[in-house]
Each structure stands twice: as C-alpha cells, then as structure tokens.
Short mmCIF file of C-alpha atoms and ligand atoms in Angstrom, two decimals:
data_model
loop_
_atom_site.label_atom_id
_atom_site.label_comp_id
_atom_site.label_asym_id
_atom_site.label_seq_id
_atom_site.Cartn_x
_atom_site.Cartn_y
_atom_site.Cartn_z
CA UNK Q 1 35.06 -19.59 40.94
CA UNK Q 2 33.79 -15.95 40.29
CA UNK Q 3 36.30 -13.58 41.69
CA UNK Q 4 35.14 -9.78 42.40
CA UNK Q 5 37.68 -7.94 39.82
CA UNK Q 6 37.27 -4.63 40.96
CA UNK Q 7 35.34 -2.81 43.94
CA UNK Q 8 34.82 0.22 45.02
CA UNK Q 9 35.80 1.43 48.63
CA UNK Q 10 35.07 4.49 50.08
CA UNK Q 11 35.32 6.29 47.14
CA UNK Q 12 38.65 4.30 46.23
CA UNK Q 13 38.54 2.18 42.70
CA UNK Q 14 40.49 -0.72 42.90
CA UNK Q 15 41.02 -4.52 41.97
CA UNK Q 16 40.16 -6.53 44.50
CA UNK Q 17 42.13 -8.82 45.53
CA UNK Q 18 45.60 -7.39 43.57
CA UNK Q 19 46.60 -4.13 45.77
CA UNK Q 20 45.78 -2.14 42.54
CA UNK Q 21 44.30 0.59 42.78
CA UNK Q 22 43.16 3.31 39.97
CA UNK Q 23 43.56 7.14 40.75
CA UNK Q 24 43.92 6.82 44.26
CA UNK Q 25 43.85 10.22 46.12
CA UNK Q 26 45.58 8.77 49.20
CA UNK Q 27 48.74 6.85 49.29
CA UNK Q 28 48.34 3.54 48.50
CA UNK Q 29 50.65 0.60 48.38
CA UNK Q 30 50.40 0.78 43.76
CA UNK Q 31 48.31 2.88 41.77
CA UNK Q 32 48.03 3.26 37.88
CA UNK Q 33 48.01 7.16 37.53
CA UNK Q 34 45.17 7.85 34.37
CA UNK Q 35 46.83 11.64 34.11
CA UNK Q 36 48.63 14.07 36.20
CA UNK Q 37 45.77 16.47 37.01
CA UNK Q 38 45.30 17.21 40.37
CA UNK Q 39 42.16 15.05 41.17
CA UNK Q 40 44.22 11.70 40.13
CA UNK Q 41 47.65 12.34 41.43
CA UNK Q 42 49.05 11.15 44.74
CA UNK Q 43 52.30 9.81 46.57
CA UNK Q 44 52.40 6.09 46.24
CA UNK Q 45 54.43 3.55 46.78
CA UNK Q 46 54.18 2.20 43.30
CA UNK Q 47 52.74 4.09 40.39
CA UNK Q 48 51.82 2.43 37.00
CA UNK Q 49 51.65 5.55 34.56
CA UNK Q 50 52.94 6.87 31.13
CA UNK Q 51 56.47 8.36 31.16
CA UNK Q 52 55.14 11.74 30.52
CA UNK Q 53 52.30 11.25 33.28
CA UNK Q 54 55.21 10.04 35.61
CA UNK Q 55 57.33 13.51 34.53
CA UNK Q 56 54.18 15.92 34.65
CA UNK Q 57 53.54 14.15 38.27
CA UNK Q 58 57.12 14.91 39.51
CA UNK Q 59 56.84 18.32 38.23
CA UNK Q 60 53.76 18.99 40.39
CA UNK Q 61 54.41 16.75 43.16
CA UNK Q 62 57.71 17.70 43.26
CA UNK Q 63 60.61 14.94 44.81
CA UNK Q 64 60.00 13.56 47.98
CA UNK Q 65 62.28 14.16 50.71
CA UNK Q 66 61.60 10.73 52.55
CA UNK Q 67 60.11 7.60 51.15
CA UNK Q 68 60.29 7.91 47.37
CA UNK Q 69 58.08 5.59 45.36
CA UNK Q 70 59.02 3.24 43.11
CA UNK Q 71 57.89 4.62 39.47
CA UNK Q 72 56.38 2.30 36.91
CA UNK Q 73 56.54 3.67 33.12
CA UNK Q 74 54.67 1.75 31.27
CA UNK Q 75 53.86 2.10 27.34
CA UNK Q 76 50.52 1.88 25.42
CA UNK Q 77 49.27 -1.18 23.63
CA UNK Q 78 52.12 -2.93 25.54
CA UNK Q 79 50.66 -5.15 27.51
CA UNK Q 80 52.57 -6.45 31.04
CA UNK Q 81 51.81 -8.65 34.33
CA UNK Q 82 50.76 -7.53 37.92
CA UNK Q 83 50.58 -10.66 39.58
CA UNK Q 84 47.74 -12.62 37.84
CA UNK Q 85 46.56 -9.76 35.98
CA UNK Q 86 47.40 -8.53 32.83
CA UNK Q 87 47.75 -5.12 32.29
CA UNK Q 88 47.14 -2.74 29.00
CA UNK Q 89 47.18 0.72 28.98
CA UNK Q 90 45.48 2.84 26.59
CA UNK Q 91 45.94 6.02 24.84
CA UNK Q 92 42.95 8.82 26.39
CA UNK Q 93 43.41 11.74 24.43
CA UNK Q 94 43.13 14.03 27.26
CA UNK Q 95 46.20 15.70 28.11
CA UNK Q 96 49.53 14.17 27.30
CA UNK Q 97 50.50 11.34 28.69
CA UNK Q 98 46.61 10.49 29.83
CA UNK Q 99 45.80 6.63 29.23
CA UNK Q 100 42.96 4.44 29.90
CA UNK Q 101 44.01 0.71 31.79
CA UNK Q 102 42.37 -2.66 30.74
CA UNK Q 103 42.87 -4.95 33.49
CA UNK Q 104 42.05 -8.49 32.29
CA UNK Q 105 42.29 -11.95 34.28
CA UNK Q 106 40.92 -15.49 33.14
CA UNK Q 107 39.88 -14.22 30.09
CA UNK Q 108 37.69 -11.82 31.19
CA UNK Q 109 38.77 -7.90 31.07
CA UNK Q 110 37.43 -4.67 32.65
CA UNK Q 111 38.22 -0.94 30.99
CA UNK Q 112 38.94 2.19 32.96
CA UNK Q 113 38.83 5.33 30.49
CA UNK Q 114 39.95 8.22 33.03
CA UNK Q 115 39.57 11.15 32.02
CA UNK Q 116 38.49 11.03 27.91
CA UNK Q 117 38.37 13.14 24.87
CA UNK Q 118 37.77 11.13 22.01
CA UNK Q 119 38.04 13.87 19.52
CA UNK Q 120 41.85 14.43 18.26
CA UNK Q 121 43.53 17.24 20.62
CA UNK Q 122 46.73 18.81 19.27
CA UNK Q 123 48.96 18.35 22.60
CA UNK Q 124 48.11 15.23 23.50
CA UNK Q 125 48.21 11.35 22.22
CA UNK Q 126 44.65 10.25 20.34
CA UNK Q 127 42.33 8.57 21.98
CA UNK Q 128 42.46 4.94 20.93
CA UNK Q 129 39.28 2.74 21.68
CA UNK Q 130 40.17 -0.09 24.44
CA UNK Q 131 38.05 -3.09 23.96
CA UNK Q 132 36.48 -4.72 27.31
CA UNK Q 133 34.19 -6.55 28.43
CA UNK Q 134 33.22 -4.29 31.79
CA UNK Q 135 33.64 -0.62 31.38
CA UNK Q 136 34.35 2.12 34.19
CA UNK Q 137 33.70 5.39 32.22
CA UNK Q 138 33.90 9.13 33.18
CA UNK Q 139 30.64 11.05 32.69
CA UNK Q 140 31.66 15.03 33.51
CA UNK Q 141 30.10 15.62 30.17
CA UNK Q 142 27.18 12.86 30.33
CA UNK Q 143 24.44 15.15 29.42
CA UNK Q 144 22.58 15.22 26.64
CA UNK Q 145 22.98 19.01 26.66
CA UNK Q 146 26.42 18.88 25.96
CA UNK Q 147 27.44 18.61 22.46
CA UNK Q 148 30.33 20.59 21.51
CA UNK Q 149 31.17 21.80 18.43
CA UNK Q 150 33.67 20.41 16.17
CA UNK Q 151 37.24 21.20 17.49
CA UNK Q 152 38.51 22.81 14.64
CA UNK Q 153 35.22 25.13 14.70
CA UNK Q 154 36.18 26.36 18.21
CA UNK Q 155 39.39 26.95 17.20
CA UNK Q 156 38.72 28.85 14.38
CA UNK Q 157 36.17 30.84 16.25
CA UNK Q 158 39.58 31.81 18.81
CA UNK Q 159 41.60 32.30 16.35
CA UNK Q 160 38.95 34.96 15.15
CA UNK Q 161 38.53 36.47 18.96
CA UNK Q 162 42.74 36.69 19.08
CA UNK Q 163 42.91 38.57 16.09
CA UNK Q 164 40.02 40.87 16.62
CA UNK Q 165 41.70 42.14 19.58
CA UNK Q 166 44.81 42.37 18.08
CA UNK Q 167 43.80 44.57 15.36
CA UNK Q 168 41.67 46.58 17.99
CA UNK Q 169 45.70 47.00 19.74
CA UNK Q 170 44.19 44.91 22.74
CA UNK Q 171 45.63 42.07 24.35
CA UNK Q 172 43.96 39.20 23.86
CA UNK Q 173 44.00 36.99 27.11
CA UNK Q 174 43.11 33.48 27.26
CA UNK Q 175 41.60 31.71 30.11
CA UNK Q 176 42.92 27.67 30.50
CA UNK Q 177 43.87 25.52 32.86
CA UNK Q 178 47.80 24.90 33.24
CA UNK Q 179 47.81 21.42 32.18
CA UNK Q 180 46.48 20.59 28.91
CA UNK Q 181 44.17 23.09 28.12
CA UNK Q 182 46.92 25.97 27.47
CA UNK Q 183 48.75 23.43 25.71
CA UNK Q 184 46.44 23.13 23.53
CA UNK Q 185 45.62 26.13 22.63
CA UNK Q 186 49.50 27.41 22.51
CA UNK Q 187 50.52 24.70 19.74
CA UNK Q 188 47.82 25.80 17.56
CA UNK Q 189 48.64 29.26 18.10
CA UNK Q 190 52.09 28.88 17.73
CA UNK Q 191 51.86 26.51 14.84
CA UNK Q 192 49.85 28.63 13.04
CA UNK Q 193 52.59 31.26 13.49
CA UNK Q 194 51.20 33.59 16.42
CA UNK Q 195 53.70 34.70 19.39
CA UNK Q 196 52.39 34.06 22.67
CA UNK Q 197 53.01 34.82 26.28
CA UNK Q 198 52.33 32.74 29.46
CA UNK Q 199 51.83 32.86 32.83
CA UNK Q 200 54.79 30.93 34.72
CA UNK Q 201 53.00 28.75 36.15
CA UNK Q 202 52.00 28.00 32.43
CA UNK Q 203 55.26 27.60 31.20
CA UNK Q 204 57.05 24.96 33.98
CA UNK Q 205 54.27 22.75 32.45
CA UNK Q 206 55.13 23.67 28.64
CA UNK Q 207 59.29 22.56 29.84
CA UNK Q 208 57.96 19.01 30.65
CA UNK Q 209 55.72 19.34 27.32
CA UNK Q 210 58.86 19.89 25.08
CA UNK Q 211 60.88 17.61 26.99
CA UNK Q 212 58.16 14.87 26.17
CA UNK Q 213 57.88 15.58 22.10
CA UNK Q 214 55.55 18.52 22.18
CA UNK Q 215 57.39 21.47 20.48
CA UNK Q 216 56.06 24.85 21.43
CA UNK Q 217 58.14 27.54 19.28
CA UNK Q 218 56.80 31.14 19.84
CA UNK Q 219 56.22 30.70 23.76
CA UNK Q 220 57.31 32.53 26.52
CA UNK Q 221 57.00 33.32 29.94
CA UNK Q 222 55.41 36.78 30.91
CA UNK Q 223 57.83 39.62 31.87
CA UNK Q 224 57.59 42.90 34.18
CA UNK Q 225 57.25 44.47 30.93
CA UNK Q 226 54.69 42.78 29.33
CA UNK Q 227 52.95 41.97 25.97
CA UNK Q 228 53.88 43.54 22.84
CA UNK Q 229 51.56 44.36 20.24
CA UNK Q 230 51.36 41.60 18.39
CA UNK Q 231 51.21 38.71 21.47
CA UNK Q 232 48.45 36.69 22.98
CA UNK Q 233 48.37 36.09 27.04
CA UNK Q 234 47.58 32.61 28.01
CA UNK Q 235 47.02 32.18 31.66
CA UNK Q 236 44.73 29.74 34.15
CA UNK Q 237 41.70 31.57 35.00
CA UNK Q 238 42.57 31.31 38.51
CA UNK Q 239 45.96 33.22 38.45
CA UNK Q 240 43.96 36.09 35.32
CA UNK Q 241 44.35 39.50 38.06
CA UNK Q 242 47.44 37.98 39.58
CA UNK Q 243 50.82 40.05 40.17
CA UNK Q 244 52.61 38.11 36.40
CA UNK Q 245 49.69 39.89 34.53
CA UNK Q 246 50.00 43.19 36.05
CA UNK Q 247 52.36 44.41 32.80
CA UNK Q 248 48.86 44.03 30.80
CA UNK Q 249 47.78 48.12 30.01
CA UNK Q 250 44.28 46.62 28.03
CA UNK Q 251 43.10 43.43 28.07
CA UNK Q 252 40.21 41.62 26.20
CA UNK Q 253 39.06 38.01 28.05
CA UNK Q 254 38.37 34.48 26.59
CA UNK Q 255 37.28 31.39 28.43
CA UNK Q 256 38.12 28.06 27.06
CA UNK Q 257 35.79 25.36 29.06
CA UNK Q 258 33.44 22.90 27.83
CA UNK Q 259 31.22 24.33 30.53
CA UNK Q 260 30.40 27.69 28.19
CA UNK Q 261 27.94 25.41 26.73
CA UNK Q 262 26.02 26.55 29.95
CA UNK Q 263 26.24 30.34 29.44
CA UNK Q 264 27.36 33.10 31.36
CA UNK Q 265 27.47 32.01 34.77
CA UNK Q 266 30.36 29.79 34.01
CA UNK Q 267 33.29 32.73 32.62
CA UNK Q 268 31.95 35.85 34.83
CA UNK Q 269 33.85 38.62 33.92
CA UNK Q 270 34.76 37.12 30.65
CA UNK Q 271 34.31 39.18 27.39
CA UNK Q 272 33.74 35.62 25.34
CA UNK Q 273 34.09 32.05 26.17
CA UNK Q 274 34.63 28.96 23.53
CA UNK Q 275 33.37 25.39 24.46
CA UNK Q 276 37.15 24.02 23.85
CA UNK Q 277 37.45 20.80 26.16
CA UNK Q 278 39.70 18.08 26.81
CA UNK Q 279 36.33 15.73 27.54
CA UNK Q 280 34.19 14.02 25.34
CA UNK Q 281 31.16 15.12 24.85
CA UNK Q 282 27.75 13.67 25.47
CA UNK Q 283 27.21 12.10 22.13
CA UNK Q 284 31.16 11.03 21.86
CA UNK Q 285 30.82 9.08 25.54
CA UNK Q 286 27.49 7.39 24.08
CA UNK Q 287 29.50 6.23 20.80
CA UNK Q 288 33.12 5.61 22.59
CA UNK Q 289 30.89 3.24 25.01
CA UNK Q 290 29.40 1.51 22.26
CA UNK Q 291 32.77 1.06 19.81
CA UNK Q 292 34.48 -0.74 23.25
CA UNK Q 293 32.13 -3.67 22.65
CA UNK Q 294 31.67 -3.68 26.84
CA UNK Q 295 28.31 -5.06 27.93
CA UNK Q 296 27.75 -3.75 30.93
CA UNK Q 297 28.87 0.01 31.69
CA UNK Q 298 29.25 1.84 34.93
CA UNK Q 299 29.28 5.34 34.87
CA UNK Q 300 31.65 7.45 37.51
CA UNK Q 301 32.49 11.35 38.13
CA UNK Q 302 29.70 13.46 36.60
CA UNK Q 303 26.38 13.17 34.94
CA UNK Q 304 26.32 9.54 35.88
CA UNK Q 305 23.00 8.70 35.71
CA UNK Q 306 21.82 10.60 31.99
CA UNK Q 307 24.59 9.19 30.62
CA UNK Q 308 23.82 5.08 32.16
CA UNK Q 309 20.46 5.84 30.88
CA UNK Q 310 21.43 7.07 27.28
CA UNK Q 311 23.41 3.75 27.23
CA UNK Q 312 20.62 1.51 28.55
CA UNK Q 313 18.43 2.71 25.49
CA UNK Q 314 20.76 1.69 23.17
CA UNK Q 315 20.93 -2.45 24.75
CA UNK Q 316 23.64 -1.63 27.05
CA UNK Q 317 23.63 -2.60 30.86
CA UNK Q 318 24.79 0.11 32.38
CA UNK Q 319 24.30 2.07 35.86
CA UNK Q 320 26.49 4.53 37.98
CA UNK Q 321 29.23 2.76 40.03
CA UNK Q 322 27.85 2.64 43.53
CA UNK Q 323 29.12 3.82 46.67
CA UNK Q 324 30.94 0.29 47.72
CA UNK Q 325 30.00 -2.01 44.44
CA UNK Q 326 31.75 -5.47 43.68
CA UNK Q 327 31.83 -6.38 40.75
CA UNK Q 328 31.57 -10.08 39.23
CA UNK Q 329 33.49 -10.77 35.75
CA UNK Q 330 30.18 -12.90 35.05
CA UNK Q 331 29.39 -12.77 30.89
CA UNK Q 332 26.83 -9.84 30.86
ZN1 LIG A 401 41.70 15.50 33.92
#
C-alpha cells in the first residue's frame, strides 16, 4: 500500500506518518535540525542534528530553563532507525555542521538538501552528493542569473580589497553574517597569515568553531581601542555602526553576499561587495539535482519555479513543493 512519505503542513515539512519533522520553526515533538541558522532552529523535544549543529544551536538558543530536549547527534554516512524509517544524514557544505537527511522506507528514499553549497567552503564539511529517489531542494539561488564566480576568484579578489586598504593605512571592514560566512572568510585570512579582528558577537561563534576542529589562529575580539595598522575588521552587516566598532578612526567597506550579483541595491553604503556565498549557485543546484539520480524534484525556499523549470528541460519531474502537498513514494 502507497504510504504518503512526507507532506507538507502549513508551511511545516515533515514525514507523515513518523512525528518527523525537518526544520521545524515551532516546537515539535522531533526534528532533524539541517544547520543552526536562525530560519531552521527551534526548541524541540527531540532534535536529530550534527554534533556541531547541536553545539552552534545551544550557543544561540542558549539552555533552557524548563523542559530541556532530548539531543540526538547523529554522524554522516551513518545511517540509523526512527521507527520504520531509516535515516542518513548528509554532509551540505554550508556552514559547519550543515547536513542534508535521506529518509528512506520500503526501499524507496526521499532527499532533503537544506541549505547547500556544493562548491568546497573552507569552514565547513564538503558537500557530499546524497542519492534519492524524491528530492526536496533549496532554490535561494535558483535563477539563471546567478552564477558566481569560482570561490577561489572571490577570494582572491578580497584578498586584493584587504590589502589595498591596508596599504592606503585604512581599515578594511568586512561585511558577513555571524555564522558561516565570517568563518569563512577569517580561516582564509588567517591561514594565509593576516591578523584579524571581530565583532563579539563574531567571536562566541568562532569558540564553538575551534571547539568543533576549525582552528582560527590570528582572531580576536574587537577592543575599546581598536584596530592596529595592519588588522582587518570582520563584523555582520547588521551590527557595522554599532558601539564594538566605534574604536574604527577610517574605515573602507566590503560586502560578502551572493546577492552582489544583483548590484548596488543589495550593500548600500558599501565601498565594494564580492559574490562570496555559502549557496549553490544556479548552475551548481541544476547539476547537484542531476548527480542525486532523484526523478522527481520539488523545489522549496527561493526561486522555486526557474529552477523546477531548468530541471524539467533537462527530463526531470520537478515542480515547487506546494502549500499542503503529499507526496506518494510511487517510481517516478
Ligand atoms: Zn542557512
């Protein structure tokens, strides 16, 4: 008998019929946790996640005072039982710790990516391709007009903006988010021997970093006093004019988004921004789609529907994930 494997409700992914649940924003009775930004995180009463996912969680979460969940590490490429399903988790390559969960019963399996970036990252496990017959992908990027440039391209091109400023005695101040993005660009500055300063809301992330195998020499947190000479600022955009950056005399500004692709109106106020992203790219989703084998594709979060179609001209079923959709596990 054909058994609905997963369905969407009210915005909710889950596996029907198992109390699973994928992301969940609201607590639910057991989740598996893709990554610990803020979008995918919530208090549950069982949470299926990486170790590092489960520490960066507690960091931001903090402890609970009453009714602590039960925490569920659980390794990639290890696969384990829920009930009658078996569960495998995935490398994502997004930020550490981020994983992709194949959920497979009688046979038949369905894929959840996450949040993706196929292309090697240098704070955060590779991306390893999870093979599936049914595949739930992210689309933020799923538009034909985003195609990044090769990582170590943008990086270069930073590393270029950085020391620019620095030989212009400017601070150079980098825009990225607090999770994974400043991570990433901090171990290739600091690995390629450059001293860097942070915002401290920037470095309580980099503690659970080290803690989980990420070594970040030449990092600090910002002082009253400042920058020297010779030090880059890396901060979340949102927290760039805020009182930890006030010890900055001159400043020159760098975004680091995937959205630059789209000009100016995404890094106002910005004197440069690179198109350094922990997301695949349009042309990456496309192939990582295709190299999972899945015949029938839904699309979620994002340019859902350019990205179905781009997969639909190359023989795949796919469509955006619906409002409330159930799923069969038929053979596409
Ligand atoms: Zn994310």
């Amino acid at each position: 008998m054909a058994r609905p494997p997963i369905e969407l409700h009210r915005g909710d992914l889950r596996i029907a019929g198992s109390g699973l649940h994928l992301d969940a924003r609201r607590r639910v009775e057991c989740a598996f946790v893709s990554h610990a930004h803020g979008d995918h995180i919530g208090r549950h009463d069982r949470t299926i996640a990486t170790a590092a996912t489960l520490a960066l969680m507690r960091h931001r979460l903090g402890e609970p005072r009453r009714r602590p969940g039960e925490a569920l590490p659980a390794r990639c490429r290890a696969p384990f039982g829920l009930g009658e399903l078996t569960l495998e988790l995935f490398a994502a390559g997004h930020v550490l710790g981020s994983a992709q969960l194949r959920v497979t019963r009688d046979g038949r399996s369905v894929g959840y990516t996450g949040d993706l970036c196929t292309e090697p990252t240098h704070a955060a496990e590779p991306a390893e391709v999870m093979p599936c017959d049914v595949l739930v992908m992210e689309s933020t990027f799923g538009h034909p007009r985003y195609a990044f440039p090769p990582k170590a391209e943008v990086l270069h091109a930073v590393r270029r903006f950085v020391d620019d400023a620095l030989a212009d005695r400017v601070t150079p101040v980098l825009l990225g988010y607090a999770l994974g993005k400043a991570q990433e660009i901090l171990k290739y500055l600091s690995d390629h021997g450059y001293r860097c300063r942070v915002h401290p809301v920037v470095h309580a992330v980099n503690r659970v970093y080290e803690a989980n195998g990420v070594a970040l020499p030449n990092v600090r947190p910002l002082g009253p006093e400042g920058p020297a000479d010779d030090e880059v600022v890396v901060v979340p955009p949102h927290l760039a004019r805020s009182q930890a950056m006030r010890g900055i005399r001159r400043r020159r500004t760098a975004a680091l988004t995937g959205w630059a692709v789209d000009g100016a109106r995404w890094f106002r106020g910005c004197d440069a921004a690179f198109p350094l992203s922990d997301h695949a790219d349009f042309g990456s989703l496309v192939a990582y789609a295709k190299a999972t084998g899945a015949g029938r594709v839904f699309t979620v979060h994002g340019y859902v529907e350019p990205l179905a179609a781009a997969l639909r001209r190359e023989g795949i079923r796919a469509e955006p994930l619906k409002a409330q959709q159930q799923l069969e596990l038929e053979l596409p």
